[in-house]
PDB file of C-alpha atoms in Angstrom:
ATOM      1  CA  ALA R 251       0.056  -0.062  -0.151  1.00  0.00           C
ATOM      2  CA  ALA R 252       1.176   3.729  -0.635  1.00  0.00           C
ATOM      3  CA  GLY R 253       2.558   5.322   2.014  1.00  0.00           C
ATOM      4  CA  VAL R 254       3.501   8.983   3.279  1.00  0.00           C
ATOM      5  CA  ILE R 255       6.301   9.937   0.916  1.00  0.00           C
ATOM      6  CA  GLN R 256       8.654  12.579   2.065  1.00  0.00           C
ATOM      7  CA  SER R 257      11.786  14.514   0.396  1.00  0.00           C
ATOM      8  CA  PRO R 258      14.435  14.822   0.847  1.00  0.00           C
ATOM      9  CA  ARG R 259      15.327  12.080   3.138  1.00  0.00           C
ATOM     10  CA  HIS R 260      18.489  13.794   3.998  1.00  0.00           C
ATOM     11  CA  LEU R 261      19.494  17.669   3.915  1.00  0.00           C
ATOM     12  CA  ILE R 262      22.209  19.453   5.242  1.00  0.00           C
ATOM     13  CA  LYS R 263      22.226  23.198   5.214  1.00  0.00           C
ATOM     14  CA  GLU R 264      24.340  26.228   6.835  1.00  0.00           C
ATOM     15  CA  LYS R 265      22.916  28.917   9.702  1.00  0.00           C
ATOM     16  CA  ARG R 266      20.870  31.719   7.844  1.00  0.00           C
ATOM     17  CA  GLU R 267      20.085  29.405   4.941  1.00  0.00           C
ATOM     18  CA  THR R 268      16.437  28.453   3.827  1.00  0.00           C
ATOM     19  CA  ALA R 269      15.066  24.795   3.244  1.00  0.00           C
ATOM     20  CA  THR R 270      11.982  23.483   1.898  1.00  0.00           C
ATOM     21  CA  LEU R 271      10.802  20.165   2.960  1.00  0.00           C
ATOM     22  CA  LYS R 272       7.947  18.242   0.794  1.00  0.00           C
ATOM     23  CA  CYS R 273       5.500  15.841   2.022  1.00  0.00           C
ATOM     24  CA  TYR R 274       3.135  13.547  -0.137  1.00  0.00           C
ATOM     25  CA  PRO R 275       0.260  11.925   1.411  1.00  0.00           C
ATOM     26  CA  ILE R 276      -1.277   8.767   1.304  1.00  0.00           C
ATOM     27  CA  PRO R 277      -3.878   8.942  -1.999  1.00  0.00           C
ATOM     28  CA  ARG R 278      -7.158  10.178  -0.876  1.00  0.00           C
ATOM     29  CA  HIS R 279      -5.969  11.414   2.124  1.00  0.00           C
ATOM     30  CA  ASP R 280      -6.923  15.266   3.001  1.00  0.00           C
ATOM     31  CA  THR R 281      -5.141  16.279   6.296  1.00  0.00           C
ATOM     32  CA  VAL R 282      -1.317  16.743   6.464  1.00  0.00           C
ATOM     33  CA  TYR R 283       0.504  17.054  10.091  1.00  0.00           C
ATOM     34  CA  TRP R 284       4.190  18.212  10.408  1.00  0.00           C
ATOM     35  CA  TYR R 285       6.201  17.390  13.604  1.00  0.00           C
ATOM     36  CA  GLN R 286       9.609  18.113  14.513  1.00  0.00           C
ATOM     37  CA  GLN R 287      11.619  15.582  16.582  1.00  0.00           C
ATOM     38  CA  GLY R 288      15.089  16.765  18.247  1.00  0.00           C
ATOM     39  CA  PRO R 289      17.468  14.050  18.830  1.00  0.00           C
ATOM     40  CA  GLY R 290      16.266  11.616  21.820  1.00  0.00           C
ATOM     41  CA  GLN R 291      13.223  13.427  22.188  1.00  0.00           C
ATOM     42  CA  ASP R 292       9.678  13.022  21.528  1.00  0.00           C
ATOM     43  CA  PRO R 293       7.799  14.313  18.181  1.00  0.00           C
ATOM     44  CA  GLN R 294       6.502  17.811  18.485  1.00  0.00           C
ATOM     45  CA  PHE R 295       3.623  19.062  16.817  1.00  0.00           C
ATOM     46  CA  LEU R 296       4.126  21.999  14.323  1.00  0.00           C
ATOM     47  CA  ILE R 297       0.861  22.635  12.317  1.00  0.00           C
ATOM     48  CA  SER R 298      -1.581  20.721  10.098  1.00  0.00           C
ATOM     49  CA  PHE R 299      -3.694  21.278   7.544  1.00  0.00           C
ATOM     50  CA  TYR R 300      -7.303  20.044   6.303  1.00  0.00           C
ATOM     51  CA  GLU R 301      -8.476  20.182   2.899  1.00  0.00           C
ATOM     52  CA  LYS R 302      -6.032  22.963   2.094  1.00  0.00           C
ATOM     53  CA  MET R 303      -6.687  25.339   5.064  1.00  0.00           C
ATOM     54  CA  GLN R 304      -4.397  25.544   8.185  1.00  0.00           C
ATOM     55  CA  SER R 305      -6.357  23.619  10.987  1.00  0.00           C
ATOM     56  CA  ASP R 306      -3.762  23.816  13.994  1.00  0.00           C
ATOM     57  CA  LYS R 307      -0.788  24.988  14.717  1.00  0.00           C
ATOM     58  CA  GLY R 308       1.768  24.149  17.247  1.00  0.00           C
ATOM     59  CA  SER R 309       5.157  25.134  18.593  1.00  0.00           C
ATOM     60  CA  ILE R 310       6.080  26.189  14.706  1.00  0.00           C
ATOM     61  CA  PRO R 311       8.686  29.173  14.858  1.00  0.00           C
ATOM     62  CA  ASP R 312       7.626  32.226  13.110  1.00  0.00           C
ATOM     63  CA  ARG R 313      10.675  31.663  10.667  1.00  0.00           C
ATOM     64  CA  PHE R 314       8.800  28.624   9.232  1.00  0.00           C
ATOM     65  CA  SER R 315       5.926  28.402   6.952  1.00  0.00           C
ATOM     66  CA  ALA R 316       3.765  25.659   5.645  1.00  0.00           C
ATOM     67  CA  GLN R 317       0.805  25.285   3.181  1.00  0.00           C
ATOM     68  CA  GLN R 318      -0.927  22.557   1.401  1.00  0.00           C
ATOM     69  CA  PHE R 319      -1.587  22.232  -2.395  1.00  0.00           C
ATOM     70  CA  SER R 320      -4.611  21.279  -4.664  1.00  0.00           C
ATOM     71  CA  ASP R 321      -3.270  17.676  -4.722  1.00  0.00           C
ATOM     72  CA  TYR R 322      -2.969  17.591  -1.062  1.00  0.00           C
ATOM     73  CA  HIS R 323       0.834  17.647  -0.929  1.00  0.00           C
ATOM     74  CA  SER R 324       2.267  19.971   1.417  1.00  0.00           C
ATOM     75  CA  GLU R 325       5.560  21.924   2.014  1.00  0.00           C
ATOM     76  CA  LEU R 326       7.269  23.107   5.272  1.00  0.00           C
ATOM     77  CA  ASN R 327       9.629  26.286   4.319  1.00  0.00           C
ATOM     78  CA  MET R 328      12.360  27.027   6.657  1.00  0.00           C
ATOM     79  CA  SER R 329      13.829  30.159   6.493  1.00  0.00           C
ATOM     80  CA  SER R 330      17.053  31.872   8.666  1.00  0.00           C
ATOM     81  CA  LEU R 331      17.995  28.036   9.676  1.00  0.00           C
ATOM     82  CA  GLU R 332      19.549  28.119  13.401  1.00  0.00           C
ATOM     83  CA  LEU R 333      21.497  25.185  14.808  1.00  0.00           C
ATOM     84  CA  GLY R 334      18.424  24.142  16.922  1.00  0.00           C
ATOM     85  CA  ASP R 335      16.513  23.286  13.730  1.00  0.00           C
ATOM     86  CA  SER R 336      19.071  20.154  13.546  1.00  0.00           C
ATOM     87  CA  ALA R 337      16.048  17.648  13.913  1.00  0.00           C
ATOM     88  CA  LEU R 338      14.191  14.884  12.281  1.00  0.00           C
ATOM     89  CA  TYR R 339      10.970  16.342  10.376  1.00  0.00           C
ATOM     90  CA  PHE R 340       8.227  13.825  10.050  1.00  0.00           C
ATOM     91  CA  CYS R 341       4.918  14.428   7.946  1.00  0.00           C
ATOM     92  CA  ALA R 342       1.745  12.382   8.856  1.00  0.00           C
ATOM     93  CA  SER R 343      -1.608  12.244   6.763  1.00  0.00           C
ATOM     94  CA  SER R 344      -5.010  10.940   7.664  1.00  0.00           C
ATOM     95  CA  LEU R 345      -8.309  10.919   6.170  1.00  0.00           C
ATOM     96  CA  GLY R 346     -10.310  13.666   7.576  1.00  0.00           C
ATOM     97  CA  SER R 347      -9.635  15.121  10.838  1.00  0.00           C
ATOM     98  CA  GLY R 348     -10.565  14.404  14.441  1.00  0.00           C
ATOM     99  CA  ASN R 349      -9.076  11.498  15.644  1.00  0.00           C
ATOM    100  CA  GLN R 350      -8.411   9.334  12.306  1.00  0.00           C
ATOM    101  CA  PRO R 351      -5.066   7.441  12.717  1.00  0.00           C
ATOM    102  CA  GLN R 352      -2.068   9.319  11.738  1.00  0.00           C
ATOM    103  CA  HIS R 353       0.357   7.654   9.188  1.00  0.00           C
ATOM    104  CA  PHE R 354       3.864   8.935   9.067  1.00  0.00           C
ATOM    105  CA  GLY R 355       6.573   8.933   6.414  1.00  0.00           C
ATOM    106  CA  ASP R 356      10.244   8.329   7.435  1.00  0.00           C
ATOM    107  CA  GLY R 357      11.023  11.836   7.882  1.00  0.00           C
ATOM    108  CA  THR R 358      13.767  14.424   6.624  1.00  0.00           C
ATOM    109  CA  ARG R 359      16.727  14.672   8.636  1.00  0.00           C
ATOM    110  CA  LEU R 360      17.717  18.111   8.422  1.00  0.00           C
ATOM    111  CA  SER R 361      21.440  19.180   9.574  1.00  0.00           C
ATOM    112  CA  ILE R 362      22.187  22.521  10.084  1.00  0.00           C
ATOM    113  CA  LEU R 363      26.325  23.068  10.021  1.00  0.00           C
TER     114      LEU R 363
ATOM    115  CA  GLY U 157      -2.622  21.168  28.984  1.00  0.00           C
ATOM    116  CA  ASP U 158      -2.410  17.509  27.780  1.00  0.00           C
ATOM    117  CA  SER U 159       0.525  15.211  28.679  1.00  0.00           C
ATOM    118  CA  VAL U 160       1.598  11.897  28.217  1.00  0.00           C
ATOM    119  CA  THR U 161       4.142  10.164  30.619  1.00  0.00           C
ATOM    120  CA  GLN U 162       6.042   7.054  29.655  1.00  0.00           C
ATOM    121  CA  MET U 163       8.586   4.843  31.920  1.00  0.00           C
ATOM    122  CA  GLU U 164      12.059   5.704  31.159  1.00  0.00           C
ATOM    123  CA  GLY U 165      14.192   3.174  29.194  1.00  0.00           C
ATOM    124  CA  PRO U 166      16.091   1.905  27.907  1.00  0.00           C
ATOM    125  CA  VAL U 167      14.056  -1.457  28.663  1.00  0.00           C
ATOM    126  CA  THR U 168      16.296  -4.606  28.370  1.00  0.00           C
ATOM    127  CA  LEU U 169      14.948  -8.183  28.050  1.00  0.00           C
ATOM    128  CA  SER U 170      15.576 -11.693  27.100  1.00  0.00           C
ATOM    129  CA  GLU U 171      13.753 -13.152  23.841  1.00  0.00           C
ATOM    130  CA  GLU U 172      10.483 -14.609  24.861  1.00  0.00           C
ATOM    131  CA  ALA U 173      10.252 -12.376  28.018  1.00  0.00           C
ATOM    132  CA  PHE U 174       6.977 -10.585  29.085  1.00  0.00           C
ATOM    133  CA  LEU U 175       7.146  -6.486  28.214  1.00  0.00           C
ATOM    134  CA  THR U 176       5.448  -3.897  30.043  1.00  0.00           C
ATOM    135  CA  ILE U 177       5.819  -0.442  29.147  1.00  0.00           C
ATOM    136  CA  ASN U 178       3.747   2.100  31.431  1.00  0.00           C
ATOM    137  CA  CYS U 179       1.918   4.925  30.058  1.00  0.00           C
ATOM    138  CA  THR U 180      -0.272   7.499  31.721  1.00  0.00           C
ATOM    139  CA  TYR U 181      -1.888  10.689  30.657  1.00  0.00           C
ATOM    140  CA  THR U 182      -3.504  13.697  31.216  1.00  0.00           C
ATOM    141  CA  ALA U 183      -6.218  15.222  29.164  1.00  0.00           C
ATOM    142  CA  THR U 184      -9.180  17.876  29.797  1.00  0.00           C
ATOM    143  CA  GLY U 185     -11.456  15.729  27.404  1.00  0.00           C
ATOM    144  CA  TYR U 186     -11.881  12.234  26.535  1.00  0.00           C
ATOM    145  CA  PRO U 187      -8.712  11.474  24.554  1.00  0.00           C
ATOM    146  CA  SER U 188      -8.145   8.268  22.014  1.00  0.00           C
ATOM    147  CA  LEU U 189      -5.149   6.763  23.047  1.00  0.00           C
ATOM    148  CA  PHE U 190      -2.410   5.369  20.640  1.00  0.00           C
ATOM    149  CA  TRP U 191       0.975   3.413  20.652  1.00  0.00           C
ATOM    150  CA  TYR U 192       3.580   4.340  17.923  1.00  0.00           C
ATOM    151  CA  VAL U 193       6.711   2.339  17.396  1.00  0.00           C
ATOM    152  CA  GLN U 194       9.923   3.750  15.687  1.00  0.00           C
ATOM    153  CA  TYR U 195      12.478   1.405  14.184  1.00  0.00           C
ATOM    154  CA  PRO U 196      15.978   2.807  13.772  1.00  0.00           C
ATOM    155  CA  GLY U 197      16.114   5.132  11.014  1.00  0.00           C
ATOM    156  CA  GLU U 198      12.395   4.965  10.247  1.00  0.00           C
ATOM    157  CA  GLY U 199       9.212   6.724  10.617  1.00  0.00           C
ATOM    158  CA  LEU U 200       6.365   6.179  13.226  1.00  0.00           C
ATOM    159  CA  GLN U 201       4.320   3.129  12.628  1.00  0.00           C
ATOM    160  CA  LEU U 202       0.680   2.994  14.310  1.00  0.00           C
ATOM    161  CA  LEU U 203       1.083   0.093  16.293  1.00  0.00           C
ATOM    162  CA  LEU U 204      -2.380   0.019  18.234  1.00  0.00           C
ATOM    163  CA  LYS U 205      -5.311   2.427  19.353  1.00  0.00           C
ATOM    164  CA  ALA U 206      -8.338   2.751  21.771  1.00  0.00           C
ATOM    165  CA  THR U 207     -11.013   5.191  21.480  1.00  0.00           C
ATOM    166  CA  LYS U 208     -12.919   4.671  24.539  1.00  0.00           C
ATOM    167  CA  ALA U 209     -12.788   3.539  28.049  1.00  0.00           C
ATOM    168  CA  ASP U 210     -12.354  -0.423  28.664  1.00  0.00           C
ATOM    169  CA  ASP U 211     -11.268  -0.285  24.811  1.00  0.00           C
ATOM    170  CA  LYS U 212      -8.481  -3.014  23.924  1.00  0.00           C
ATOM    171  CA  GLY U 213      -6.041  -2.434  21.150  1.00  0.00           C
ATOM    172  CA  SER U 214      -4.152  -5.072  20.193  1.00  0.00           C
ATOM    173  CA  ASN U 215      -1.715  -5.762  17.181  1.00  0.00           C
ATOM    174  CA  LYS U 216       1.133  -8.149  16.012  1.00  0.00           C
ATOM    175  CA  GLY U 217       1.088  -9.686  19.842  1.00  0.00           C
ATOM    176  CA  PHE U 218       1.227  -6.383  21.551  1.00  0.00           C
ATOM    177  CA  GLU U 219      -2.040  -4.950  23.694  1.00  0.00           C
ATOM    178  CA  ALA U 220      -3.046  -2.194  25.636  1.00  0.00           C
ATOM    179  CA  THR U 221      -6.178  -1.290  27.461  1.00  0.00           C
ATOM    180  CA  TYR U 222      -7.574   2.180  27.785  1.00  0.00           C
ATOM    181  CA  ARG U 223      -8.184   2.530  31.859  1.00  0.00           C
ATOM    182  CA  LYS U 224      -9.996   5.867  32.601  1.00  0.00           C
ATOM    183  CA  GLU U 225     -10.332   5.509  36.094  1.00  0.00           C
ATOM    184  CA  THR U 226      -6.255   5.302  36.092  1.00  0.00           C
ATOM    185  CA  THR U 227      -5.567   7.442  33.244  1.00  0.00           C
ATOM    186  CA  SER U 228      -3.538   4.703  31.770  1.00  0.00           C
ATOM    187  CA  PHE U 229      -2.571   2.911  28.684  1.00  0.00           C
ATOM    188  CA  HIS U 230      -0.031  -0.013  29.601  1.00  0.00           C
ATOM    189  CA  LEU U 231       1.643  -1.723  26.497  1.00  0.00           C
ATOM    190  CA  GLU U 232       2.016  -5.356  27.018  1.00  0.00           C
ATOM    191  CA  LYS U 233       3.189  -8.462  25.031  1.00  0.00           C
ATOM    192  CA  GLY U 234       3.575 -11.882  26.434  1.00  0.00           C
ATOM    193  CA  SER U 235       6.847 -12.823  24.391  1.00  0.00           C
ATOM    194  CA  VAL U 236       9.205 -10.580  22.624  1.00  0.00           C
ATOM    195  CA  GLN U 237      11.370 -11.059  19.974  1.00  0.00           C
ATOM    196  CA  VAL U 238      14.612  -9.592  18.916  1.00  0.00           C
ATOM    197  CA  SER U 239      12.892  -7.855  15.959  1.00  0.00           C
ATOM    198  CA  ASP U 240      10.421  -6.056  18.517  1.00  0.00           C
ATOM    199  CA  SER U 241      13.664  -3.705  19.692  1.00  0.00           C
ATOM    200  CA  ALA U 242      12.324  -0.116  18.511  1.00  0.00           C
ATOM    201  CA  VAL U 243      11.411   3.018  20.818  1.00  0.00           C
ATOM    202  CA  TYR U 244       7.883   2.709  21.796  1.00  0.00           C
ATOM    203  CA  PHE U 245       5.912   6.179  22.308  1.00  0.00           C
ATOM    204  CA  CYS U 246       2.646   6.495  23.945  1.00  0.00           C
ATOM    205  CA  ALA U 247       0.328   9.210  22.485  1.00  0.00           C
ATOM    206  CA  LEU U 248      -3.012  10.862  22.808  1.00  0.00           C
ATOM    207  CA  SER U 249      -5.587  13.032  20.620  1.00  0.00           C
ATOM    208  CA  GLU U 250      -8.254  14.940  22.375  1.00  0.00           C
ATOM    209  CA  ALA U 251     -11.590  14.135  21.283  1.00  0.00           C
ATOM    210  CA  GLY U 252     -12.835  16.292  18.227  1.00  0.00           C
ATOM    211  CA  TYR U 253      -8.678  17.012  17.426  1.00  0.00           C
ATOM    212  CA  SER U 254      -6.358  15.305  15.786  1.00  0.00           C
ATOM    213  CA  THR U 255      -3.090  16.759  16.926  1.00  0.00           C
ATOM    214  CA  LEU U 256      -1.190  14.063  18.666  1.00  0.00           C
ATOM    215  CA  THR U 257       0.600  14.604  22.149  1.00  0.00           C
ATOM    216  CA  PHE U 258       3.695  12.277  22.314  1.00  0.00           C
ATOM    217  CA  GLY U 259       4.962  10.851  25.465  1.00  0.00           C
ATOM    218  CA  LYS U 260       9.131  10.898  25.552  1.00  0.00           C
ATOM    219  CA  GLY U 261       9.394   7.435  24.310  1.00  0.00           C
ATOM    220  CA  THR U 262      10.646   4.124  25.751  1.00  0.00           C
ATOM    221  CA  MET U 263      13.500   2.288  24.001  1.00  0.00           C
ATOM    222  CA  LEU U 264      13.228  -1.358  24.238  1.00  0.00           C
ATOM    223  CA  LEU U 265      16.372  -3.736  23.717  1.00  0.00           C
ATOM    224  CA  VAL U 266      15.404  -7.142  23.127  1.00  0.00           C
ATOM    225  CA  SER U 267      18.524  -9.788  23.321  1.00  0.00           C
ATOM    226  CA  PRO U 268      18.743 -13.348  22.043  1.00  0.00           C
TER     227      PRO U 268
END
């Protein structure tokens, strides 16, 4: 079965650069979530979209923005990158919102030098 | 706010041993509860879930029962295998919302 696809798998950037992470949800899933997982930490919710509209917002820095496109894929844009942004970024998708199981991608590992 | 507390790891067991990973939660409403597993270098996989009190989620030999009176959702498996070595996350989402709040994760190491 098709899963959530994230790209790239690995990304290396320098401080103050920008990065764009992409997420392709499971076909027919209309809700996308972004999480950030620091080394040895639990995933922290950043932001979510339902039917291309922002549905919830967590601990996403102002330097980050995200959107969901008409084909339901989502992009997380990160600017003025800092060393502390080094983490694993997960995207998850679900069918609808409200307690539907979230299916996670394998993540993008972002390293800031 | 909502929170999930898991037992600290690593939990080290021999193959075929009994596993329990404790999880308790604090929530304002009536949450749904989940266990996710993360194998090295991979994403989170939904292991099991329960949406109301006394529900038992089960999958691949793992079980967890939603206990509202003790606000707990402990993960159990009768006989672990080396391939079960991973990090296990307990999580909740409030009724009507889908954002997941995770515990800190518990690493399980199973030796032959």
